PDB file of N, CA and C in Angstrom:
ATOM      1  N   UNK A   1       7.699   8.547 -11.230  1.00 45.00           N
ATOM      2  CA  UNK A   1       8.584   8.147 -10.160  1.00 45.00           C
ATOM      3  C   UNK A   1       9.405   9.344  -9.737  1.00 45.00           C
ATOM      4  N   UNK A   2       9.075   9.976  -8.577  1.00 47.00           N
ATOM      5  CA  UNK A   2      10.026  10.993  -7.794  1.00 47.00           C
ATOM      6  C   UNK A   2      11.215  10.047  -6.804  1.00 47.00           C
ATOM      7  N   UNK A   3      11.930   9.955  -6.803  1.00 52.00           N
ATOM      8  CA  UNK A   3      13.028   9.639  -5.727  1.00 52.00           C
ATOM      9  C   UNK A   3      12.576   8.120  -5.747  1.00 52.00           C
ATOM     10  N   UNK A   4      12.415   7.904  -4.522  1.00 53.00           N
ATOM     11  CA  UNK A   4      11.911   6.848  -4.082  1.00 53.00           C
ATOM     12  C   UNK A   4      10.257   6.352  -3.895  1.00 53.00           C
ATOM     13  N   UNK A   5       9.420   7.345  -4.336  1.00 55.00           N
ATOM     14  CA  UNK A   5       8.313   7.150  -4.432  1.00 55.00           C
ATOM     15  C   UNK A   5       7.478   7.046  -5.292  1.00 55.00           C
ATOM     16  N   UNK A   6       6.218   6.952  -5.778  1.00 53.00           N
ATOM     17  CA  UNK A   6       5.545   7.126  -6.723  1.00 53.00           C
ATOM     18  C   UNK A   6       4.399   7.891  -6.510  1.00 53.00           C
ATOM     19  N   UNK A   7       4.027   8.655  -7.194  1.00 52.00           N
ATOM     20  CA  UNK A   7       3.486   9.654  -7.073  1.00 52.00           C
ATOM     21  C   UNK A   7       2.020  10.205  -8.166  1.00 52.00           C
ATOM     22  N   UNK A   8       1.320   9.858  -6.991  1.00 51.00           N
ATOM     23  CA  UNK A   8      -0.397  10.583  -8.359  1.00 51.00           C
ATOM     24  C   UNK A   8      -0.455  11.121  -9.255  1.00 51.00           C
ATOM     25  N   UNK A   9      -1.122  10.850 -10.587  1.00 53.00           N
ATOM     26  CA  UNK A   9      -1.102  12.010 -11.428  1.00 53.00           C
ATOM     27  C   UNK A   9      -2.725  12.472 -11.662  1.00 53.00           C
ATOM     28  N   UNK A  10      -2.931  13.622 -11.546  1.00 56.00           N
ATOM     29  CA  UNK A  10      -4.461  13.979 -12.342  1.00 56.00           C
ATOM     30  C   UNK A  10      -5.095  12.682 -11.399  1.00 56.00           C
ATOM     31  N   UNK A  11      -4.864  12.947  -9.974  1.00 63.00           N
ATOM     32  CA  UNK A  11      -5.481  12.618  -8.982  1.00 63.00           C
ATOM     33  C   UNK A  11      -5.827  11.130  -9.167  1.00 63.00           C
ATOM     34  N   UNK A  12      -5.509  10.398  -9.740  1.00 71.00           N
ATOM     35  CA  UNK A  12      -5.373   8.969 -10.184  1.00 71.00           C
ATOM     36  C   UNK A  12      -4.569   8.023  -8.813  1.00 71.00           C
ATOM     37  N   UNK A  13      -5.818   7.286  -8.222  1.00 78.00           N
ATOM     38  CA  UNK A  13      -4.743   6.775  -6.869  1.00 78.00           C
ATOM     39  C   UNK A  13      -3.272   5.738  -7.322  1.00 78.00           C
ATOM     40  N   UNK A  14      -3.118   5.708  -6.827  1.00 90.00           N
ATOM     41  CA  UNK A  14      -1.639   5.226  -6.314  1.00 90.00           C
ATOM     42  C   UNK A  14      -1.593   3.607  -5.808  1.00 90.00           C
ATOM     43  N   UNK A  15      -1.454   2.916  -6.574  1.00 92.00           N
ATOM     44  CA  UNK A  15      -1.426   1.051  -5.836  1.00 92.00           C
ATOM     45  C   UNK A  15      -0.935   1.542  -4.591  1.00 92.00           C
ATOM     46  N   UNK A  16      -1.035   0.670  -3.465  1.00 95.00           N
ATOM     47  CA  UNK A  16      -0.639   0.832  -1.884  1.00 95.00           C
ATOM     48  C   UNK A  16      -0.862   1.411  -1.264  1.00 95.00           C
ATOM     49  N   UNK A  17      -1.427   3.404  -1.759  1.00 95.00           N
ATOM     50  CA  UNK A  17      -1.216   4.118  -1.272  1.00 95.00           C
ATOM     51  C   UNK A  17      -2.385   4.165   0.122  1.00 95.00           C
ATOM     52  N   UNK A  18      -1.740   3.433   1.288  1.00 96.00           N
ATOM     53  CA  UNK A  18      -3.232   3.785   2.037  1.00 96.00           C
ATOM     54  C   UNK A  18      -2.856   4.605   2.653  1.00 96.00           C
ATOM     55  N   UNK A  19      -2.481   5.099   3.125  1.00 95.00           N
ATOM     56  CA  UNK A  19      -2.624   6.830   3.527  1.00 95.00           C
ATOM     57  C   UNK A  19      -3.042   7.864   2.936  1.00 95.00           C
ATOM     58  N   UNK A  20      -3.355   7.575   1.646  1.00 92.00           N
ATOM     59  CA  UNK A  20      -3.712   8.185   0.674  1.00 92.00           C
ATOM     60  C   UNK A  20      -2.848   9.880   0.302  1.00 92.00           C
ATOM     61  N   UNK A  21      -1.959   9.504   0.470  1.00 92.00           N
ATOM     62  CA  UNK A  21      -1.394  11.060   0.612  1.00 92.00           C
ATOM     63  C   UNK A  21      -0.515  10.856  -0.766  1.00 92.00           C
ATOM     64  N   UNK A  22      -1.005  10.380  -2.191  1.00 90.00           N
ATOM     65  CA  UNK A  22      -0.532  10.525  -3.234  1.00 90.00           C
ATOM     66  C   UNK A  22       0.631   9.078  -3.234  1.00 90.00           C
ATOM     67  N   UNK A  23       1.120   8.937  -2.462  1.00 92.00           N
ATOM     68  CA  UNK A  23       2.263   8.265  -3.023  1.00 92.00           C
ATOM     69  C   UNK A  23       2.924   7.015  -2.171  1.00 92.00           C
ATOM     70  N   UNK A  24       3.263   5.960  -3.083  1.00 94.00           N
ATOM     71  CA  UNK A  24       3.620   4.619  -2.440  1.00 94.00           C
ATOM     72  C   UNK A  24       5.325   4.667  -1.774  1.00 94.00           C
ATOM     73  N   UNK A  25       4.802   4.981  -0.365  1.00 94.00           N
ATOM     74  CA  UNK A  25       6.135   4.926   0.195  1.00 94.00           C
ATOM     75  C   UNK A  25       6.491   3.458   1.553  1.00 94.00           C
ATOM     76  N   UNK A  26       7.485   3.564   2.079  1.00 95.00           N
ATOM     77  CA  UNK A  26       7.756   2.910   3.322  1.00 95.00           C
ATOM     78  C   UNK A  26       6.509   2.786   4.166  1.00 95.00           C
ATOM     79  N   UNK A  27       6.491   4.557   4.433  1.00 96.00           N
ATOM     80  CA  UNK A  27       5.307   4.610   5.467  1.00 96.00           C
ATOM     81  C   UNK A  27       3.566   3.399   5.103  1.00 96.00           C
ATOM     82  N   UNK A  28       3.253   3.577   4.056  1.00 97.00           N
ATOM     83  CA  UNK A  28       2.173   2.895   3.560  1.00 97.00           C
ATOM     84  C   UNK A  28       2.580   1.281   3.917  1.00 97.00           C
ATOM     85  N   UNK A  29       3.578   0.508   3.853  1.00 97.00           N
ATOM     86  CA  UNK A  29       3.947  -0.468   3.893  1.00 97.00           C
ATOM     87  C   UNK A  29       3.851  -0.776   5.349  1.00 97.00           C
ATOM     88  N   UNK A  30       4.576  -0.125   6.515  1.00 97.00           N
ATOM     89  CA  UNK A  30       4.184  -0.179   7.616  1.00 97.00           C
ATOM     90  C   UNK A  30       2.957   0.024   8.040  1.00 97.00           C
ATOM     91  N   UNK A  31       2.398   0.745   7.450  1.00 97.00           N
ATOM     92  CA  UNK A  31       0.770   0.864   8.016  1.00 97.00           C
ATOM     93  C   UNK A  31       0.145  -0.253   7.730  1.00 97.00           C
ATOM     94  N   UNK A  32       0.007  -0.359   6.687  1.00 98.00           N
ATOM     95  CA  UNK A  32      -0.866  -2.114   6.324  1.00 98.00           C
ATOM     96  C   UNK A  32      -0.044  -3.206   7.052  1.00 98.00           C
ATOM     97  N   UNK A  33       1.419  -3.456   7.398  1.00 98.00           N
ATOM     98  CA  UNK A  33       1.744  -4.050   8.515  1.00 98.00           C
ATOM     99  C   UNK A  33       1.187  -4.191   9.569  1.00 98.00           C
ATOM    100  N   UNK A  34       1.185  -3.018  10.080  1.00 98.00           N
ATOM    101  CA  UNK A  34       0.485  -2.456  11.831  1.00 98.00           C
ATOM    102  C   UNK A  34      -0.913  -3.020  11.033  1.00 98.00           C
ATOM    103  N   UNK A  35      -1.611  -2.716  10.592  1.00 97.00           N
ATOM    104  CA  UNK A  35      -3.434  -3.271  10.625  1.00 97.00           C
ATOM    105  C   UNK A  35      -3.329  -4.464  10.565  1.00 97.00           C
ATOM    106  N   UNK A  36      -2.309  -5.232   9.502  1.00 97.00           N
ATOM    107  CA  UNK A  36      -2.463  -6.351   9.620  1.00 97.00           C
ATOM    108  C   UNK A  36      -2.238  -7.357  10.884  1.00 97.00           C
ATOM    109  N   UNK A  37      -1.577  -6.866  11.880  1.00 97.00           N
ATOM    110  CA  UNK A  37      -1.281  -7.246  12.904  1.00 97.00           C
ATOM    111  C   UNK A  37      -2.134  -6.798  14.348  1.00 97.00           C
ATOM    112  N   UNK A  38      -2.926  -6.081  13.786  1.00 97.00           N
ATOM    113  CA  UNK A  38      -4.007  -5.636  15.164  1.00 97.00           C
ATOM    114  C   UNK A  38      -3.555  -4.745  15.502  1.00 97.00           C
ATOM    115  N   UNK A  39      -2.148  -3.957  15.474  1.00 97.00           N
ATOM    116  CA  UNK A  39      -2.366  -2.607  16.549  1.00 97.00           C
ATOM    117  C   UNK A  39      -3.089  -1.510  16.567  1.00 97.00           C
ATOM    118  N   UNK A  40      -3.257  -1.522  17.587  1.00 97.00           N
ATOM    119  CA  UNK A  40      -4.788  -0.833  18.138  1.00 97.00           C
ATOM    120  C   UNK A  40      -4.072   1.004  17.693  1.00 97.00           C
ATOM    121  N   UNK A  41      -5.214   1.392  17.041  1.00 95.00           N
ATOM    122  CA  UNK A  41      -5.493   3.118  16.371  1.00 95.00           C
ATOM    123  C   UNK A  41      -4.873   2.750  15.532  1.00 95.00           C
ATOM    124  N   UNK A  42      -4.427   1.518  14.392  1.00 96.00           N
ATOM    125  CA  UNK A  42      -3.937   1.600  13.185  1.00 96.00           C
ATOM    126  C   UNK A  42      -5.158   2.003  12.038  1.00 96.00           C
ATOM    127  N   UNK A  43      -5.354   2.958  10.831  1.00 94.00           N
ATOM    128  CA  UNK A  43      -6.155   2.837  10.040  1.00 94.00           C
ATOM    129  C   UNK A  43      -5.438   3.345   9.062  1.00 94.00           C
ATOM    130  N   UNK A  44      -6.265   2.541   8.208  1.00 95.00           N
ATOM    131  CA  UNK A  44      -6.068   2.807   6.484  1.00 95.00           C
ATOM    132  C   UNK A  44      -7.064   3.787   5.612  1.00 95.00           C
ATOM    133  N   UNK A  45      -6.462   4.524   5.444  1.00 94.00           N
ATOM    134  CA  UNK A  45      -7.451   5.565   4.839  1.00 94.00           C
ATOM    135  C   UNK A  45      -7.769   5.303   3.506  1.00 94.00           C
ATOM    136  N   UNK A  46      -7.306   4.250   2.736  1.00 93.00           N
ATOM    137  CA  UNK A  46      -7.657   3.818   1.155  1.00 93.00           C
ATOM    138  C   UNK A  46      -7.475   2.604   1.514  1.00 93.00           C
ATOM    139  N   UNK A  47      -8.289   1.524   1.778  1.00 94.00           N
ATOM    140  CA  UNK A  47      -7.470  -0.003   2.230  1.00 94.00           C
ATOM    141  C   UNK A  47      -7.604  -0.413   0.128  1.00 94.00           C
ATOM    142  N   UNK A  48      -8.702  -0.021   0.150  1.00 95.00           N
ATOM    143  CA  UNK A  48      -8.796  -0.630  -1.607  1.00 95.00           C
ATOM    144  C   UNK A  48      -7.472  -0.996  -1.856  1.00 95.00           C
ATOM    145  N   UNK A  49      -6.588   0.679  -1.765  1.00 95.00           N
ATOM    146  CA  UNK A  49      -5.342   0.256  -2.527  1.00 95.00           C
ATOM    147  C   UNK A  49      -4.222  -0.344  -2.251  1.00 95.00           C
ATOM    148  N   UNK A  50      -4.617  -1.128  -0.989  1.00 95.00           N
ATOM    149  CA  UNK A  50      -3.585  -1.758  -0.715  1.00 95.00           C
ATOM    150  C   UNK A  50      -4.286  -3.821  -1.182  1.00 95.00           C
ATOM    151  N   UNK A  51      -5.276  -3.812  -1.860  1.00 97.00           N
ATOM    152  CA  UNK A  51      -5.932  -5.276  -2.091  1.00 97.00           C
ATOM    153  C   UNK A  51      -4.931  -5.073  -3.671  1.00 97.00           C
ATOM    154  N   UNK A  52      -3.768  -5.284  -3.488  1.00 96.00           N
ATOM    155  CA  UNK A  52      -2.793  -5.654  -4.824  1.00 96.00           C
ATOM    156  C   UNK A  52      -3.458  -7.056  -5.264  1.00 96.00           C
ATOM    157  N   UNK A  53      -3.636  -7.781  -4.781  1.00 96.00           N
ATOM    158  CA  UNK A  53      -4.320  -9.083  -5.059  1.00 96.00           C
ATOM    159  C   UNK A  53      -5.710  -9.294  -5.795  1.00 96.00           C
ATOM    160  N   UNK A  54      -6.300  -7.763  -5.435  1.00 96.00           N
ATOM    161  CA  UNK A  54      -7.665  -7.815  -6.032  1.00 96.00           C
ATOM    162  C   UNK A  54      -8.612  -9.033  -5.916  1.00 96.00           C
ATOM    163  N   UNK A  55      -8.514  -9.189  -4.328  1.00 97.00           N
ATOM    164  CA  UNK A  55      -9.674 -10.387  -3.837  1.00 97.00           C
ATOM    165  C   UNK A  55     -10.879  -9.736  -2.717  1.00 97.00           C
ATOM    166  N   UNK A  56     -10.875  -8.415  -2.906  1.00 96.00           N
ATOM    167  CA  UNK A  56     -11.557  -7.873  -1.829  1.00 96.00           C
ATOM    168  C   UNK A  56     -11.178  -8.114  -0.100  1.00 96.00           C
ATOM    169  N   UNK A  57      -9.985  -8.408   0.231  1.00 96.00           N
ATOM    170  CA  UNK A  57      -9.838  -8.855   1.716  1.00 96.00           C
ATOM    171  C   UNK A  57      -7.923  -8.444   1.449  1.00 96.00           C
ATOM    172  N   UNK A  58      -7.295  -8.044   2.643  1.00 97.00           N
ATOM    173  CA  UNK A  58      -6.213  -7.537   2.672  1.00 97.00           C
ATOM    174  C   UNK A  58      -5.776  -8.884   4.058  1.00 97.00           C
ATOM    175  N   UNK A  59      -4.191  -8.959   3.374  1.00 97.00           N
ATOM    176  CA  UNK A  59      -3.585 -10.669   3.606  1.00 97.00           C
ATOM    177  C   UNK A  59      -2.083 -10.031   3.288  1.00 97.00           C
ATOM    178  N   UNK A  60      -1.285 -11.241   4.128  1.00 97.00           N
ATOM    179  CA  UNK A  60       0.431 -11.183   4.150  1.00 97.00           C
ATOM    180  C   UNK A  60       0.419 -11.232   2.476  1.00 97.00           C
ATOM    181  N   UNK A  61      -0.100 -11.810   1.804  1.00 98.00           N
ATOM    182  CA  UNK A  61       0.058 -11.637   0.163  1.00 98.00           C
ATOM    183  C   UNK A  61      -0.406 -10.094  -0.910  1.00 98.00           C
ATOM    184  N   UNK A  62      -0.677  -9.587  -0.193  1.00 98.00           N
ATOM    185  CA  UNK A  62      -0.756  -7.828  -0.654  1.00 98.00           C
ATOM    186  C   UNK A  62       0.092  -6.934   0.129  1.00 98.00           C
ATOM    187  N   UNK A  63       0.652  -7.849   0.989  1.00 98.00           N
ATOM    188  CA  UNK A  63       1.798  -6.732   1.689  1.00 98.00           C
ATOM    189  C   UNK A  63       3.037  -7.075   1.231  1.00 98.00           C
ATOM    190  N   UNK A  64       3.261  -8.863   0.341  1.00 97.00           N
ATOM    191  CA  UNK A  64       4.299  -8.954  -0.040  1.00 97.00           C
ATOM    192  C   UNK A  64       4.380  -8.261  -1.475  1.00 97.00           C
ATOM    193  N   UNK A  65       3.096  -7.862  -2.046  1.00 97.00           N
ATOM    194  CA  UNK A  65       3.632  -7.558  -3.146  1.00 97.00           C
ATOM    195  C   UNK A  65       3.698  -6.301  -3.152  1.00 97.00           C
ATOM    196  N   UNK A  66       2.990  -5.110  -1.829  1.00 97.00           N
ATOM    197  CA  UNK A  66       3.210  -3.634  -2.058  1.00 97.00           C
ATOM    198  C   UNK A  66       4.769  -3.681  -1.715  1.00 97.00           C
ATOM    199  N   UNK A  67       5.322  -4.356  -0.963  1.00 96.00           N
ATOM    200  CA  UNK A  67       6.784  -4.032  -1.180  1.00 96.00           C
ATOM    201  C   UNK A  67       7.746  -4.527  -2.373  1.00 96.00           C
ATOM    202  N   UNK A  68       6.845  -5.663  -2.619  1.00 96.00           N
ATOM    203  CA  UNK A  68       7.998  -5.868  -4.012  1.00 96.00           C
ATOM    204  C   UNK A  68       7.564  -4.240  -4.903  1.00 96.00           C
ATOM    205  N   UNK A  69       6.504  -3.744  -4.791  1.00 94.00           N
ATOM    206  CA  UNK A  69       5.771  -2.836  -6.522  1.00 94.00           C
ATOM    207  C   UNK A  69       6.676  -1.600  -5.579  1.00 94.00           C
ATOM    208  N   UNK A  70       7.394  -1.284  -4.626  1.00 94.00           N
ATOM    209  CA  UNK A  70       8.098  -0.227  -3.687  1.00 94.00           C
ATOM    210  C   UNK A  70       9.543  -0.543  -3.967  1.00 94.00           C
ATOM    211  N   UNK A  71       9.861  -2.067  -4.368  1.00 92.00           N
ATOM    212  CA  UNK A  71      11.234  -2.039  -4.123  1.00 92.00           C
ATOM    213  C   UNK A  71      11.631  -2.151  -5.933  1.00 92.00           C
ATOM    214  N   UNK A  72      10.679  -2.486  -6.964  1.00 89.00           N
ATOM    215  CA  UNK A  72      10.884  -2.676  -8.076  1.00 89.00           C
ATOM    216  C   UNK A  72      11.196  -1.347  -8.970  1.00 89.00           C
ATOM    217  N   UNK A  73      11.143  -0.449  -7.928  1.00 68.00           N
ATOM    218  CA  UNK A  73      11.329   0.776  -9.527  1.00 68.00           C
ATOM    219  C   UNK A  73      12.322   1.754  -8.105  1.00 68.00           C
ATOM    220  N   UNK A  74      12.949   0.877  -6.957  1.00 67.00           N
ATOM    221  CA  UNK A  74      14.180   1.792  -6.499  1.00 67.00           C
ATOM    222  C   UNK A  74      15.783   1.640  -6.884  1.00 67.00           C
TER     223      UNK A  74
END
């Protein structure tokens, strides 16, 4: 845990991280927002890690919990 984020180790992804840029922040949370909602040029560059649910399909229930696993260790 850096600051407010969480952060890769030994290249090991990151729950949420779909931007894939190492680390579960705000930004990742809004992005799977925006897809989940259709806006157009939204993409997820790791959607895997945002299926917190582990059902193969991304839902308001993996976005409630990437923000709880974002707000639980601030």
């Amino acid at each position: 845990n850096y600051g407010n984020t969480f952060i890769s180790i030994n290249n090991i992804p990151v729950r949420g991280d779909v931007n894939a840029d190492g680390a579960l922040t705000v930004a990742d949370v809004v992005a799977l927002q925006k897809w989940l909602l259709a806006v157009p040029d939204t993409h997820l560059a790791n959607w895997k890690a945002a299926d917190l649910c582990e059902d193969e399909r991304l839902d308001v229930f993996d976005l409630c919990l990437m923000k709880r696993e974002l707000l639980k260790n601030n």
